[in-house]
Amino acid sequence: MKKAMLLLLICSILIFSVACGGSADTESGQVEASQESVQTSESAQPSRAEASRVLVAYFTWADNTENPEGVDEMASPSVHAPGHVAQLASWIQERTGGDSFSIRVTEPYSSDWDECLDRANQEKAEGTRPELVETVENMDDYDVIFLGYPNWWYSCPMALISFLEEQDFSGKQVYLFCSHGTGGLASSVEDITEVIPDANISDNVFDVYEEDASSSRDEVESWLQELGY
């Protein structure tokens, strides 16, 4: 009788030990699985480097003139900050999360439109490459470039050509956006393509009449949505 009770007690102890051990292993497995899930979730998030592979580069008259304070804002709004193209660029930068770069010349243009236009016409006729204040040093970090400009003399400003020639755009995806008057895009897309023939320039170009630029945010965002942003 005593032997039978002793055997029963030993069996009960063994069963309890196995049950407890199994529970501990299960809990350990659940913890490990949870940790793996957290690590997987974290690794799925884009890194800061991946999020900054978009560059929004643009030329705007407002960033390339002197003494705009003396110009009537109603008569010539594009000379006042942020300027038409800069406004478009800010919305694109906000939506894409990319980096922003304003193309600026060392010799500012006149804030008088007629004088500015005369110089722009002369630069185009002579094929001038205006010297820039600075350029993008880490262009290799970007694979998508949004490139903005106004229509100057039925093309893009020659300062934009200076910027393009200083960089290697081979294989980069380029999206163009333009503010213009009655001339529309004119030959700007063809001229840009000629300078960077190895870039992938999208046919989906955003252009807007200059007087409508400041109120075109919805159109810009619709365009970006078409592009996948």
CSV table of C-alpha atoms in Angstrom, one decimal:
chain,number,residue,atom,x,y,z
A,1,MET,CA,0.0,0.0,0.0
A,2,LYS,CA,2.8,2.4,0.9
A,3,LYS,CA,4.7,1.5,-2.3
A,4,ALA,CA,1.6,2.2,-4.4
A,5,MET,CA,1.1,5.6,-2.8
A,6,LEU,CA,4.8,6.4,-3.2
A,7,LEU,CA,4.6,5.5,-6.9
A,8,LEU,CA,1.5,7.6,-7.4
A,9,LEU,CA,3.2,10.6,-5.7
A,10,ILE,CA,6.3,10.3,-7.9
A,11,CYS,CA,4.2,10.1,-11.1
A,12,SER,CA,2.3,13.2,-10.0
A,13,ILE,CA,5.5,15.1,-9.5
A,14,LEU,CA,6.8,14.1,-12.9
A,15,ILE,CA,3.6,15.1,-14.7
A,16,PHE,CA,3.6,18.5,-13.0
A,17,SER,CA,7.3,19.1,-13.9
A,18,VAL,CA,6.7,18.2,-17.6
A,19,ALA,CA,3.6,20.5,-17.7
A,20,CYS,CA,5.5,23.4,-16.2
A,21,GLY,CA,8.4,22.9,-18.5
A,22,GLY,CA,6.2,22.8,-21.6
A,23,SER,CA,4.5,26.1,-20.5
A,24,ALA,CA,7.8,27.8,-20.0
A,25,ASP,CA,9.0,26.7,-23.4
A,26,THR,CA,5.8,27.9,-25.0
A,27,GLU,CA,6.0,31.3,-23.3
A,28,SER,CA,9.7,31.6,-24.4
A,29,GLY,CA,8.7,30.7,-28.0
A,30,GLN,CA,5.9,33.4,-27.9
A,31,VAL,CA,8.4,36.0,-26.7
A,32,GLU,CA,10.9,35.1,-29.4
A,33,ALA,CA,8.2,35.2,-32.0
A,34,SER,CA,7.1,38.5,-30.8
A,35,GLN,CA,10.6,39.9,-30.9
A,36,GLU,CA,11.1,38.6,-34.5
A,37,SER,CA,7.8,40.2,-35.5
A,38,VAL,CA,8.9,43.6,-34.1
A,39,GLN,CA,12.3,43.3,-35.9
A,40,THR,CA,10.5,42.5,-39.1
A,41,SER,CA,8.2,45.4,-38.7
A,42,GLU,CA,11.0,47.8,-38.1
A,43,SER,CA,13.1,46.5,-41.0
A,44,ALA,CA,10.0,47.1,-43.3
A,45,GLN,CA,10.1,50.8,-42.5
A,46,PRO,CA,12.0,52.9,-45.1
A,47,SER,CA,15.3,54.2,-43.8
A,48,ARG,CA,16.1,58.0,-43.8
A,49,ALA,CA,18.5,57.4,-46.7
A,50,GLU,CA,15.8,55.7,-48.8
A,51,ALA,CA,13.3,58.5,-48.0
A,52,SER,CA,15.7,61.2,-49.3
A,53,ARG,CA,16.3,59.8,-52.7
A,54,VAL,CA,14.1,62.4,-54.3
A,55,LEU,CA,15.6,65.8,-55.2
A,56,VAL,CA,13.5,68.9,-56.1
A,57,ALA,CA,15.7,71.3,-57.9
A,58,TYR,CA,14.3,74.5,-59.4
A,59,PHE,CA,15.2,77.9,-60.8
A,60,THR,CA,13.0,80.8,-59.9
A,61,TRP,CA,13.4,84.5,-60.7
A,62,ALA,CA,12.5,85.5,-57.1
A,63,ASP,CA,15.7,83.7,-55.8
A,64,ASN,CA,17.8,85.2,-58.6
A,65,THR,CA,17.2,89.0,-58.4
A,66,GLU,CA,18.2,92.0,-56.4
A,67,ASN,CA,16.0,94.6,-54.7
A,68,PRO,CA,12.6,93.0,-55.4
A,69,GLU,CA,11.2,95.2,-52.6
A,70,GLY,CA,11.0,98.1,-55.0
A,71,VAL,CA,8.9,96.2,-57.5
A,72,ASP,CA,5.1,96.4,-57.5
A,73,GLU,CA,3.9,93.0,-56.3
A,74,MET,CA,0.7,93.2,-58.3
A,75,ALA,CA,2.5,94.2,-61.5
A,76,SER,CA,5.2,91.5,-61.2
A,77,PRO,CA,4.3,88.9,-58.6
A,78,SER,CA,6.9,86.3,-59.8
A,79,VAL,CA,9.8,88.4,-58.6
A,80,HIS,CA,8.6,88.3,-55.0
A,81,ALA,CA,9.3,85.3,-52.8
A,82,PRO,CA,8.4,82.5,-53.0
A,83,GLY,CA,8.0,83.0,-56.7
A,84,HIS,CA,5.8,80.8,-59.0
A,85,VAL,CA,8.2,78.0,-59.5
A,86,ALA,CA,9.4,78.0,-55.9
A,87,GLN,CA,5.8,77.7,-54.8
A,88,LEU,CA,5.3,74.6,-57.0
A,89,ALA,CA,8.5,73.2,-55.7
A,90,SER,CA,7.5,73.5,-52.1
A,91,TRP,CA,4.3,71.5,-52.7
A,92,ILE,CA,6.3,68.8,-54.5
A,93,GLN,CA,8.9,68.6,-51.8
A,94,GLU,CA,6.2,68.4,-49.1
A,95,ARG,CA,4.4,65.6,-50.9
A,96,THR,CA,7.5,63.5,-51.9
A,97,GLY,CA,9.6,64.1,-48.8
A,98,GLY,CA,12.5,64.9,-51.0
A,99,ASP,CA,15.3,67.4,-50.6
A,100,SER,CA,15.0,70.9,-52.1
A,101,PHE,CA,17.6,72.9,-54.0
A,102,SER,CA,17.3,76.4,-55.4
A,103,ILE,CA,19.5,77.0,-58.5
A,104,ARG,CA,21.0,80.5,-58.0
A,105,VAL,CA,23.4,82.5,-60.1
A,106,THR,CA,26.4,84.5,-58.8
A,107,GLU,CA,25.2,87.6,-60.8
A,108,PRO,CA,21.6,88.3,-60.0
A,109,TYR,CA,19.1,89.4,-62.6
A,110,SER,CA,17.4,92.7,-62.6
A,111,SER,CA,14.1,92.9,-60.8
A,112,ASP,CA,12.8,94.9,-63.7
A,113,TRP,CA,11.1,92.4,-66.0
A,114,ASP,CA,12.2,94.1,-69.3
A,115,GLU,CA,15.8,94.3,-68.2
A,116,CYS,CA,15.7,90.7,-67.0
A,117,LEU,CA,14.1,89.6,-70.2
A,118,ASP,CA,16.8,91.4,-72.3
A,119,ARG,CA,19.6,89.6,-70.4
A,120,ALA,CA,17.8,86.3,-70.7
A,121,ASN,CA,17.5,86.7,-74.4
A,122,GLN,CA,21.1,87.7,-74.8
A,123,GLU,CA,22.2,84.6,-72.8
A,124,LYS,CA,20.2,82.3,-74.9
A,125,ALA,CA,21.4,83.9,-78.2
A,126,GLU,CA,25.0,83.6,-77.1
A,127,GLY,CA,24.7,80.2,-75.4
A,128,THR,CA,25.9,81.6,-72.1
A,129,ARG,CA,26.2,79.4,-69.1
A,130,PRO,CA,25.7,81.6,-66.0
A,131,GLU,CA,27.9,80.8,-63.1
A,132,LEU,CA,26.1,79.3,-60.1
A,133,VAL,CA,26.5,80.1,-56.4
A,134,GLU,CA,26.6,76.4,-55.6
A,135,THR,CA,25.6,73.0,-56.9
A,136,VAL,CA,24.5,69.7,-55.6
A,137,GLU,CA,27.5,67.8,-54.2
A,138,ASN,CA,25.8,64.5,-53.6
A,139,MET,CA,23.8,63.9,-56.8
A,140,ASP,CA,24.7,60.2,-56.7
A,141,ASP,CA,22.4,59.9,-53.6
A,142,TYR,CA,19.3,60.7,-55.8
A,143,ASP,CA,17.6,58.6,-58.4
A,144,VAL,CA,14.5,60.8,-58.9
A,145,ILE,CA,14.8,64.4,-59.8
A,146,PHE,CA,11.9,66.9,-60.0
A,147,LEU,CA,13.2,69.8,-62.1
A,148,GLY,CA,11.4,73.1,-62.1
A,149,TYR,CA,11.8,76.3,-64.2
A,150,PRO,CA,9.9,79.3,-65.8
A,151,ASN,CA,9.6,79.6,-69.5
A,152,TRP,CA,12.2,82.3,-70.5
A,153,TRP,CA,12.3,83.1,-74.2
A,154,TYR,CA,10.4,80.0,-75.3
A,155,SER,CA,12.8,77.7,-73.4
A,156,CYS,CA,14.3,77.3,-69.9
A,157,PRO,CA,16.7,79.8,-68.3
A,158,MET,CA,20.3,79.3,-69.2
A,159,ALA,CA,21.1,78.9,-65.5
A,160,LEU,CA,19.2,75.7,-65.6
A,161,ILE,CA,21.4,74.5,-68.4
A,162,SER,CA,24.4,75.3,-66.3
A,163,PHE,CA,23.1,73.2,-63.5
A,164,LEU,CA,22.3,70.3,-65.8
A,165,GLU,CA,25.8,70.3,-67.4
A,166,GLU,CA,27.5,70.2,-64.0
A,167,GLN,CA,25.8,66.9,-63.0
A,168,ASP,CA,25.5,63.3,-64.3
A,169,PHE,CA,21.9,62.5,-64.9
A,170,SER,CA,22.5,59.1,-66.5
A,171,GLY,CA,19.7,56.7,-65.6
A,172,LYS,CA,18.0,59.1,-63.3
A,173,GLN,CA,14.2,59.5,-63.5
A,174,VAL,CA,13.4,63.2,-64.2
A,175,TYR,CA,10.0,64.9,-63.9
A,176,LEU,CA,9.7,68.4,-65.2
A,177,PHE,CA,7.4,71.2,-63.9
A,178,CYS,CA,7.1,74.7,-65.5
A,179,SER,CA,5.5,78.0,-64.9
A,180,HIS,CA,4.9,80.0,-68.1
A,181,GLY,CA,3.0,82.8,-69.9
A,182,THR,CA,1.2,82.4,-73.2
A,183,GLY,CA,4.2,80.5,-74.7
A,184,GLY,CA,3.5,77.3,-72.8
A,185,LEU,CA,6.3,74.8,-72.6
A,186,ALA,CA,7.7,76.0,-76.0
A,187,SER,CA,10.9,74.1,-76.7
A,188,SER,CA,12.0,73.8,-73.1
A,189,VAL,CA,11.5,70.0,-72.9
A,190,GLU,CA,13.4,69.4,-76.1
A,191,ASP,CA,16.2,71.7,-75.0
A,192,ILE,CA,16.5,69.9,-71.6
A,193,THR,CA,16.4,66.5,-73.2
A,194,GLU,CA,19.3,67.5,-75.5
A,195,VAL,CA,21.5,68.4,-72.6
A,196,ILE,CA,20.8,65.3,-70.5
A,197,PRO,CA,20.0,62.6,-73.1
A,198,ASP,CA,20.8,59.7,-70.8
A,199,ALA,CA,18.2,60.7,-68.2
A,200,ASN,CA,14.7,59.1,-68.2
A,201,ILE,CA,12.6,62.3,-68.7
A,202,SER,CA,8.9,61.6,-68.2
A,203,ASP,CA,6.5,62.7,-70.9
A,204,ASN,CA,4.1,63.6,-68.0
A,205,VAL,CA,5.2,67.3,-67.6
A,206,PHE,CA,3.4,69.6,-65.2
A,207,ASP,CA,2.9,73.1,-66.6
A,208,VAL,CA,0.8,75.9,-65.4
A,209,TYR,CA,0.0,79.5,-66.5
A,210,GLU,CA,2.0,81.8,-64.3
A,211,GLU,CA,-1.0,83.7,-62.9
A,212,ASP,CA,-2.6,80.4,-61.9
A,213,ALA,CA,0.5,78.9,-60.2
A,214,SER,CA,-0.2,80.2,-56.7
A,215,SER,CA,-3.6,78.5,-56.7
A,216,SER,CA,-2.7,75.2,-58.4
A,217,ARG,CA,-1.9,73.1,-55.4
A,218,ASP,CA,-4.7,70.6,-56.1
A,219,GLU,CA,-3.5,70.2,-59.7
A,220,VAL,CA,0.1,69.6,-58.5
A,221,GLU,CA,-1.0,66.9,-56.0
A,222,SER,CA,-3.1,65.2,-58.7
A,223,TRP,CA,-0.1,65.2,-61.0
A,224,LEU,CA,2.1,63.7,-58.2
A,225,GLN,CA,-0.6,61.1,-57.5
A,226,GLU,CA,-0.4,60.1,-61.2
A,227,LEU,CA,3.3,59.6,-60.8
A,228,GLY,CA,2.9,57.4,-57.7
A,229,TYR,CA,3.4,59.9,-54.9
